[in-house]
Amino acid sequence: TTIHPMPSSQIMDSVESGVIDIGIAYLVAQNPTLTTSVLYYDAFELVVSPEHPLASTGHTSVEKLQDLQWIMLSPDTAGRRFADDIFRKFNITPQIVMELSSSEEVKRMVELNLGTAIISNSAVAGELRAGTLHVIHVNELDMMHPVGVIYKSGRYLNSALNQFLQDLKGMPETQFLGSE
């Protein structure tokens, strides 16, 4: 078994083409050739460094997102697509200071107070507990996004893959680490 981290859209394409057997991804699109099963729900949060001026308020309006400097995930990630949708919906032109390929890189830059980010709650759970990042509540970001297992419809799954699927479905959501 080999694990390949990749954006959700690439996971779906790779499962559909048979390059990988099973994927775990944000279930962002319906595809009749794929079978999906929700494992848990995640949310995307606005996060800042403890030194950021917003850290002391804990809340901001969606309009104020225009004034922030952004550290963004790459455009092919579910988190970036969600952020771009919010910006488009509220006619915000984000001031992007950095675009990075992984949530780990984004978190480190935000911790250094080089900008703000919209990132998966599951990806920042450890930093929130440690106090190295703070969540800023924005009402318009309050949406839950399903994360689940994906495999090709009608595909034969051997006993090892079937057991793996059963094990996945029995795991608590805290065991999953978000990469986007």
PDB file of C-alpha atoms in Angstrom:
ATOM      1  CA  THR A   1       0.000   0.000   0.000  1.00  0.00           C
ATOM      2  CA  THR A   2       1.278   3.433  -0.966  1.00  0.00           C
ATOM      3  CA  ILE A   3      -0.228   6.738   0.165  1.00  0.00           C
ATOM      4  CA  HIS A   4      -0.067   9.685  -2.247  1.00  0.00           C
ATOM      5  CA  PRO A   5      -1.139  13.098  -0.908  1.00  0.00           C
ATOM      6  CA  MET A   6      -2.862  15.147  -3.619  1.00  0.00           C
ATOM      7  CA  PRO A   7      -5.698  17.670  -4.024  1.00  0.00           C
ATOM      8  CA  SER A   8      -9.285  16.371  -3.925  1.00  0.00           C
ATOM      9  CA  SER A   9      -9.877  17.006  -7.644  1.00  0.00           C
ATOM     10  CA  GLN A  10      -6.768  14.983  -8.554  1.00  0.00           C
ATOM     11  CA  ILE A  11      -7.846  12.177  -6.206  1.00  0.00           C
ATOM     12  CA  MET A  12     -11.216  11.894  -7.955  1.00  0.00           C
ATOM     13  CA  ASP A  13      -9.561  11.864 -11.403  1.00  0.00           C
ATOM     14  CA  SER A  14      -6.997   9.271 -10.274  1.00  0.00           C
ATOM     15  CA  VAL A  15      -9.650   6.940  -8.841  1.00  0.00           C
ATOM     16  CA  GLU A  16     -11.798   7.322 -11.964  1.00  0.00           C
ATOM     17  CA  SER A  17      -8.868   6.508 -14.269  1.00  0.00           C
ATOM     18  CA  GLY A  18      -7.788   3.542 -12.106  1.00  0.00           C
ATOM     19  CA  VAL A  19      -4.406   5.022 -11.144  1.00  0.00           C
ATOM     20  CA  ILE A  20      -5.341   4.624  -7.474  1.00  0.00           C
ATOM     21  CA  ASP A  21      -7.762   2.165  -5.875  1.00  0.00           C
ATOM     22  CA  ILE A  22      -9.253   4.282  -3.092  1.00  0.00           C
ATOM     23  CA  GLY A  23      -9.111   7.962  -2.229  1.00  0.00           C
ATOM     24  CA  ILE A  24     -10.056  10.120   0.733  1.00  0.00           C
ATOM     25  CA  ALA A  25     -11.102  13.596  -0.329  1.00  0.00           C
ATOM     26  CA  TYR A  26     -13.575  16.445   0.023  1.00  0.00           C
ATOM     27  CA  LEU A  27     -16.653  15.243  -1.805  1.00  0.00           C
ATOM     28  CA  VAL A  28     -16.932  18.353  -3.953  1.00  0.00           C
ATOM     29  CA  ALA A  29     -18.573  16.891  -7.055  1.00  0.00           C
ATOM     30  CA  GLN A  30     -20.896  14.064  -7.988  1.00  0.00           C
ATOM     31  CA  ASN A  31     -19.555  11.517 -10.436  1.00  0.00           C
ATOM     32  CA  PRO A  32     -21.741   8.578 -11.530  1.00  0.00           C
ATOM     33  CA  THR A  33     -18.681   6.352 -12.124  1.00  0.00           C
ATOM     34  CA  LEU A  34     -17.502   6.757  -8.509  1.00  0.00           C
ATOM     35  CA  THR A  35     -18.919   5.440  -5.255  1.00  0.00           C
ATOM     36  CA  THR A  36     -18.494   7.700  -2.229  1.00  0.00           C
ATOM     37  CA  SER A  37     -19.133   7.310   1.462  1.00  0.00           C
ATOM     38  CA  VAL A  38     -18.952  10.212   3.938  1.00  0.00           C
ATOM     39  CA  LEU A  39     -16.443   9.697   6.751  1.00  0.00           C
ATOM     40  CA  TYR A  40     -16.872  13.051   8.525  1.00  0.00           C
ATOM     41  CA  TYR A  41     -17.651  16.730   7.958  1.00  0.00           C
ATOM     42  CA  ASP A  42     -15.070  19.507   8.027  1.00  0.00           C
ATOM     43  CA  ALA A  43     -15.211  23.299   7.899  1.00  0.00           C
ATOM     44  CA  PHE A  44     -12.874  25.918   6.506  1.00  0.00           C
ATOM     45  CA  GLU A  45     -11.847  28.638   8.968  1.00  0.00           C
ATOM     46  CA  LEU A  46     -10.207  32.033   8.832  1.00  0.00           C
ATOM     47  CA  VAL A  47      -7.006  31.706  10.863  1.00  0.00           C
ATOM     48  CA  VAL A  48      -4.528  34.327  12.045  1.00  0.00           C
ATOM     49  CA  SER A  49      -1.400  34.513  14.165  1.00  0.00           C
ATOM     50  CA  PRO A  50      -1.880  35.407  17.860  1.00  0.00           C
ATOM     51  CA  GLU A  51      -0.063  38.677  17.025  1.00  0.00           C
ATOM     52  CA  HIS A  52      -2.526  39.652  14.291  1.00  0.00           C
ATOM     53  CA  PRO A  53      -4.900  42.541  15.225  1.00  0.00           C
ATOM     54  CA  LEU A  54      -7.951  40.309  14.620  1.00  0.00           C
ATOM     55  CA  ALA A  55      -6.731  37.723  17.146  1.00  0.00           C
ATOM     56  CA  SER A  56      -8.078  39.788  20.044  1.00  0.00           C
ATOM     57  CA  THR A  57     -11.532  40.220  18.480  1.00  0.00           C
ATOM     58  CA  GLY A  58     -12.340  36.662  17.438  1.00  0.00           C
ATOM     59  CA  HIS A  59     -14.895  37.826  14.846  1.00  0.00           C
ATOM     60  CA  THR A  60     -15.028  39.881  11.672  1.00  0.00           C
ATOM     61  CA  SER A  61     -17.471  40.628   8.863  1.00  0.00           C
ATOM     62  CA  VAL A  62     -17.115  39.147   5.399  1.00  0.00           C
ATOM     63  CA  GLU A  63     -16.611  42.662   3.984  1.00  0.00           C
ATOM     64  CA  LYS A  64     -13.452  43.113   6.080  1.00  0.00           C
ATOM     65  CA  LEU A  65     -11.831  40.162   4.290  1.00  0.00           C
ATOM     66  CA  GLN A  66     -11.032  42.690   1.540  1.00  0.00           C
ATOM     67  CA  ASP A  67      -8.566  44.429   3.903  1.00  0.00           C
ATOM     68  CA  LEU A  68      -6.535  41.325   4.793  1.00  0.00           C
ATOM     69  CA  GLN A  69      -3.338  39.982   3.257  1.00  0.00           C
ATOM     70  CA  TRP A  70      -3.806  36.369   2.201  1.00  0.00           C
ATOM     71  CA  ILE A  71      -1.674  33.268   2.193  1.00  0.00           C
ATOM     72  CA  MET A  72      -3.544  30.949  -0.127  1.00  0.00           C
ATOM     73  CA  LEU A  73      -3.471  27.283  -1.026  1.00  0.00           C
ATOM     74  CA  SER A  74      -2.960  26.435  -4.696  1.00  0.00           C
ATOM     75  CA  PRO A  75      -6.056  26.808  -6.936  1.00  0.00           C
ATOM     76  CA  ASP A  76      -6.586  23.044  -7.375  1.00  0.00           C
ATOM     77  CA  THR A  77      -7.380  22.455  -3.681  1.00  0.00           C
ATOM     78  CA  ALA A  78     -10.850  22.278  -2.120  1.00  0.00           C
ATOM     79  CA  GLY A  79      -9.915  24.948   0.442  1.00  0.00           C
ATOM     80  CA  ARG A  80      -8.826  27.390  -2.241  1.00  0.00           C
ATOM     81  CA  ARG A  81     -11.925  26.763  -4.338  1.00  0.00           C
ATOM     82  CA  PHE A  82     -14.075  27.430  -1.258  1.00  0.00           C
ATOM     83  CA  ALA A  83     -12.178  30.670  -0.511  1.00  0.00           C
ATOM     84  CA  ASP A  84     -12.398  31.793  -4.151  1.00  0.00           C
ATOM     85  CA  ASP A  85     -16.160  31.111  -4.139  1.00  0.00           C
ATOM     86  CA  ILE A  86     -16.591  33.261  -1.005  1.00  0.00           C
ATOM     87  CA  PHE A  87     -14.492  36.069  -2.503  1.00  0.00           C
ATOM     88  CA  ARG A  88     -16.469  35.939  -5.765  1.00  0.00           C
ATOM     89  CA  LYS A  89     -19.846  35.795  -4.003  1.00  0.00           C
ATOM     90  CA  PHE A  90     -19.069  38.899  -1.927  1.00  0.00           C
ATOM     91  CA  ASN A  91     -17.173  40.745  -4.674  1.00  0.00           C
ATOM     92  CA  ILE A  92     -13.860  40.676  -2.791  1.00  0.00           C
ATOM     93  CA  THR A  93     -10.528  40.980  -4.575  1.00  0.00           C
ATOM     94  CA  PRO A  94      -8.117  39.242  -2.181  1.00  0.00           C
ATOM     95  CA  GLN A  95      -4.658  40.698  -1.589  1.00  0.00           C
ATOM     96  CA  ILE A  96      -2.671  37.497  -2.099  1.00  0.00           C
ATOM     97  CA  VAL A  97       0.873  37.736  -0.730  1.00  0.00           C
ATOM     98  CA  MET A  98       1.734  34.040  -1.055  1.00  0.00           C
ATOM     99  CA  GLU A  99       0.363  30.947  -2.746  1.00  0.00           C
ATOM    100  CA  LEU A 100       1.564  27.601  -1.352  1.00  0.00           C
ATOM    101  CA  SER A 101       0.939  23.962  -2.194  1.00  0.00           C
ATOM    102  CA  SER A 102       0.228  22.509   1.259  1.00  0.00           C
ATOM    103  CA  SER A 103      -1.682  23.435   4.384  1.00  0.00           C
ATOM    104  CA  GLU A 104       1.499  22.792   6.427  1.00  0.00           C
ATOM    105  CA  GLU A 105       3.308  25.571   4.545  1.00  0.00           C
ATOM    106  CA  VAL A 106       0.304  27.890   4.841  1.00  0.00           C
ATOM    107  CA  LYS A 107       0.057  27.310   8.613  1.00  0.00           C
ATOM    108  CA  ARG A 108       3.739  28.086   9.152  1.00  0.00           C
ATOM    109  CA  MET A 109       3.486  31.386   7.239  1.00  0.00           C
ATOM    110  CA  VAL A 110       0.351  32.419   9.151  1.00  0.00           C
ATOM    111  CA  GLU A 111       2.045  31.532  12.454  1.00  0.00           C
ATOM    112  CA  LEU A 112       4.843  33.935  11.419  1.00  0.00           C
ATOM    113  CA  ASN A 113       2.134  36.617  10.981  1.00  0.00           C
ATOM    114  CA  LEU A 114       2.877  37.038   7.268  1.00  0.00           C
ATOM    115  CA  GLY A 115      -0.825  36.928   6.384  1.00  0.00           C
ATOM    116  CA  THR A 116      -4.171  35.285   7.030  1.00  0.00           C
ATOM    117  CA  ALA A 117      -5.612  32.092   5.562  1.00  0.00           C
ATOM    118  CA  ILE A 118      -8.793  30.135   5.060  1.00  0.00           C
ATOM    119  CA  ILE A 119      -7.898  26.573   5.907  1.00  0.00           C
ATOM    120  CA  SER A 120      -9.466  23.285   6.959  1.00  0.00           C
ATOM    121  CA  ASN A 121     -10.378  23.079  10.633  1.00  0.00           C
ATOM    122  CA  SER A 122      -8.993  19.534  10.784  1.00  0.00           C
ATOM    123  CA  ALA A 123      -5.657  20.786   9.408  1.00  0.00           C
ATOM    124  CA  VAL A 124      -5.234  23.377  12.185  1.00  0.00           C
ATOM    125  CA  ALA A 125      -6.583  21.473  15.197  1.00  0.00           C
ATOM    126  CA  GLY A 126      -3.127  21.025  16.764  1.00  0.00           C
ATOM    127  CA  GLU A 127      -2.137  24.671  16.257  1.00  0.00           C
ATOM    128  CA  LEU A 128      -5.425  25.887  17.742  1.00  0.00           C
ATOM    129  CA  ARG A 129      -4.872  23.723  20.838  1.00  0.00           C
ATOM    130  CA  ALA A 130      -1.273  24.972  21.115  1.00  0.00           C
ATOM    131  CA  GLY A 131      -2.373  28.585  20.681  1.00  0.00           C
ATOM    132  CA  THR A 132      -0.079  29.239  17.705  1.00  0.00           C
ATOM    133  CA  LEU A 133      -3.094  30.047  15.509  1.00  0.00           C
ATOM    134  CA  HIS A 134      -6.455  31.671  16.266  1.00  0.00           C
ATOM    135  CA  VAL A 135      -9.768  31.161  14.469  1.00  0.00           C
ATOM    136  CA  ILE A 136     -11.645  34.322  13.525  1.00  0.00           C
ATOM    137  CA  HIS A 137     -15.366  33.705  13.150  1.00  0.00           C
ATOM    138  CA  VAL A 138     -16.928  34.882   9.881  1.00  0.00           C
ATOM    139  CA  ASN A 139     -20.630  34.002   9.602  1.00  0.00           C
ATOM    140  CA  GLU A 140     -20.413  33.383   5.848  1.00  0.00           C
ATOM    141  CA  LEU A 141     -17.742  30.688   6.303  1.00  0.00           C
ATOM    142  CA  ASP A 142     -20.080  28.577   8.468  1.00  0.00           C
ATOM    143  CA  MET A 143     -20.523  25.596   6.165  1.00  0.00           C
ATOM    144  CA  MET A 144     -19.773  21.954   6.659  1.00  0.00           C
ATOM    145  CA  HIS A 145     -18.031  20.055   3.870  1.00  0.00           C
ATOM    146  CA  PRO A 146     -18.227  16.257   3.563  1.00  0.00           C
ATOM    147  CA  VAL A 147     -14.970  14.314   3.479  1.00  0.00           C
ATOM    148  CA  GLY A 148     -15.217  10.736   2.361  1.00  0.00           C
ATOM    149  CA  VAL A 149     -13.801   7.667   0.781  1.00  0.00           C
ATOM    150  CA  ILE A 150     -14.012   7.288  -3.007  1.00  0.00           C
ATOM    151  CA  TYR A 151     -13.659   4.223  -5.206  1.00  0.00           C
ATOM    152  CA  LYS A 152     -14.711   3.253  -8.707  1.00  0.00           C
ATOM    153  CA  SER A 153     -18.311   2.042  -8.978  1.00  0.00           C
ATOM    154  CA  GLY A 154     -18.630  -1.641  -9.765  1.00  0.00           C
ATOM    155  CA  ARG A 155     -14.933  -2.278  -9.113  1.00  0.00           C
ATOM    156  CA  TYR A 156     -13.992  -5.536  -7.424  1.00  0.00           C
ATOM    157  CA  LEU A 157     -12.512  -4.826  -3.994  1.00  0.00           C
ATOM    158  CA  ASN A 158     -10.371  -7.598  -2.581  1.00  0.00           C
ATOM    159  CA  SER A 159     -10.666  -8.562   1.083  1.00  0.00           C
ATOM    160  CA  ALA A 160      -7.774  -6.299   2.120  1.00  0.00           C
ATOM    161  CA  LEU A 161      -9.396  -3.251   0.483  1.00  0.00           C
ATOM    162  CA  ASN A 162     -12.773  -4.157   1.970  1.00  0.00           C
ATOM    163  CA  GLN A 163     -11.198  -4.430   5.432  1.00  0.00           C
ATOM    164  CA  PHE A 164      -9.429  -1.077   4.902  1.00  0.00           C
ATOM    165  CA  LEU A 165     -12.772   0.558   4.003  1.00  0.00           C
ATOM    166  CA  GLN A 166     -14.387  -0.886   7.131  1.00  0.00           C
ATOM    167  CA  ASP A 167     -11.487   0.346   9.264  1.00  0.00           C
ATOM    168  CA  LEU A 168     -11.752   3.837   7.730  1.00  0.00           C
ATOM    169  CA  LYS A 169     -15.470   4.021   8.471  1.00  0.00           C
ATOM    170  CA  GLY A 170     -14.820   3.102  12.090  1.00  0.00           C
ATOM    171  CA  MET A 171     -12.132   5.748  12.693  1.00  0.00           C
ATOM    172  CA  PRO A 172     -12.949   8.941  14.599  1.00  0.00           C
ATOM    173  CA  GLU A 173     -12.557  12.123  12.511  1.00  0.00           C
ATOM    174  CA  THR A 174      -9.653  13.250  14.732  1.00  0.00           C
ATOM    175  CA  GLN A 175      -7.544  10.528  13.095  1.00  0.00           C
ATOM    176  CA  PHE A 176      -7.732  12.231   9.698  1.00  0.00           C
ATOM    177  CA  LEU A 177      -5.315  15.032   8.846  1.00  0.00           C
ATOM    178  CA  GLY A 178      -6.401  17.535   6.226  1.00  0.00           C
ATOM    179  CA  SER A 179      -3.874  18.494   3.598  1.00  0.00           C
ATOM    180  CA  GLU A 180      -5.928  21.176   1.877  1.00  0.00           C
TER     181      GLU A 180
END
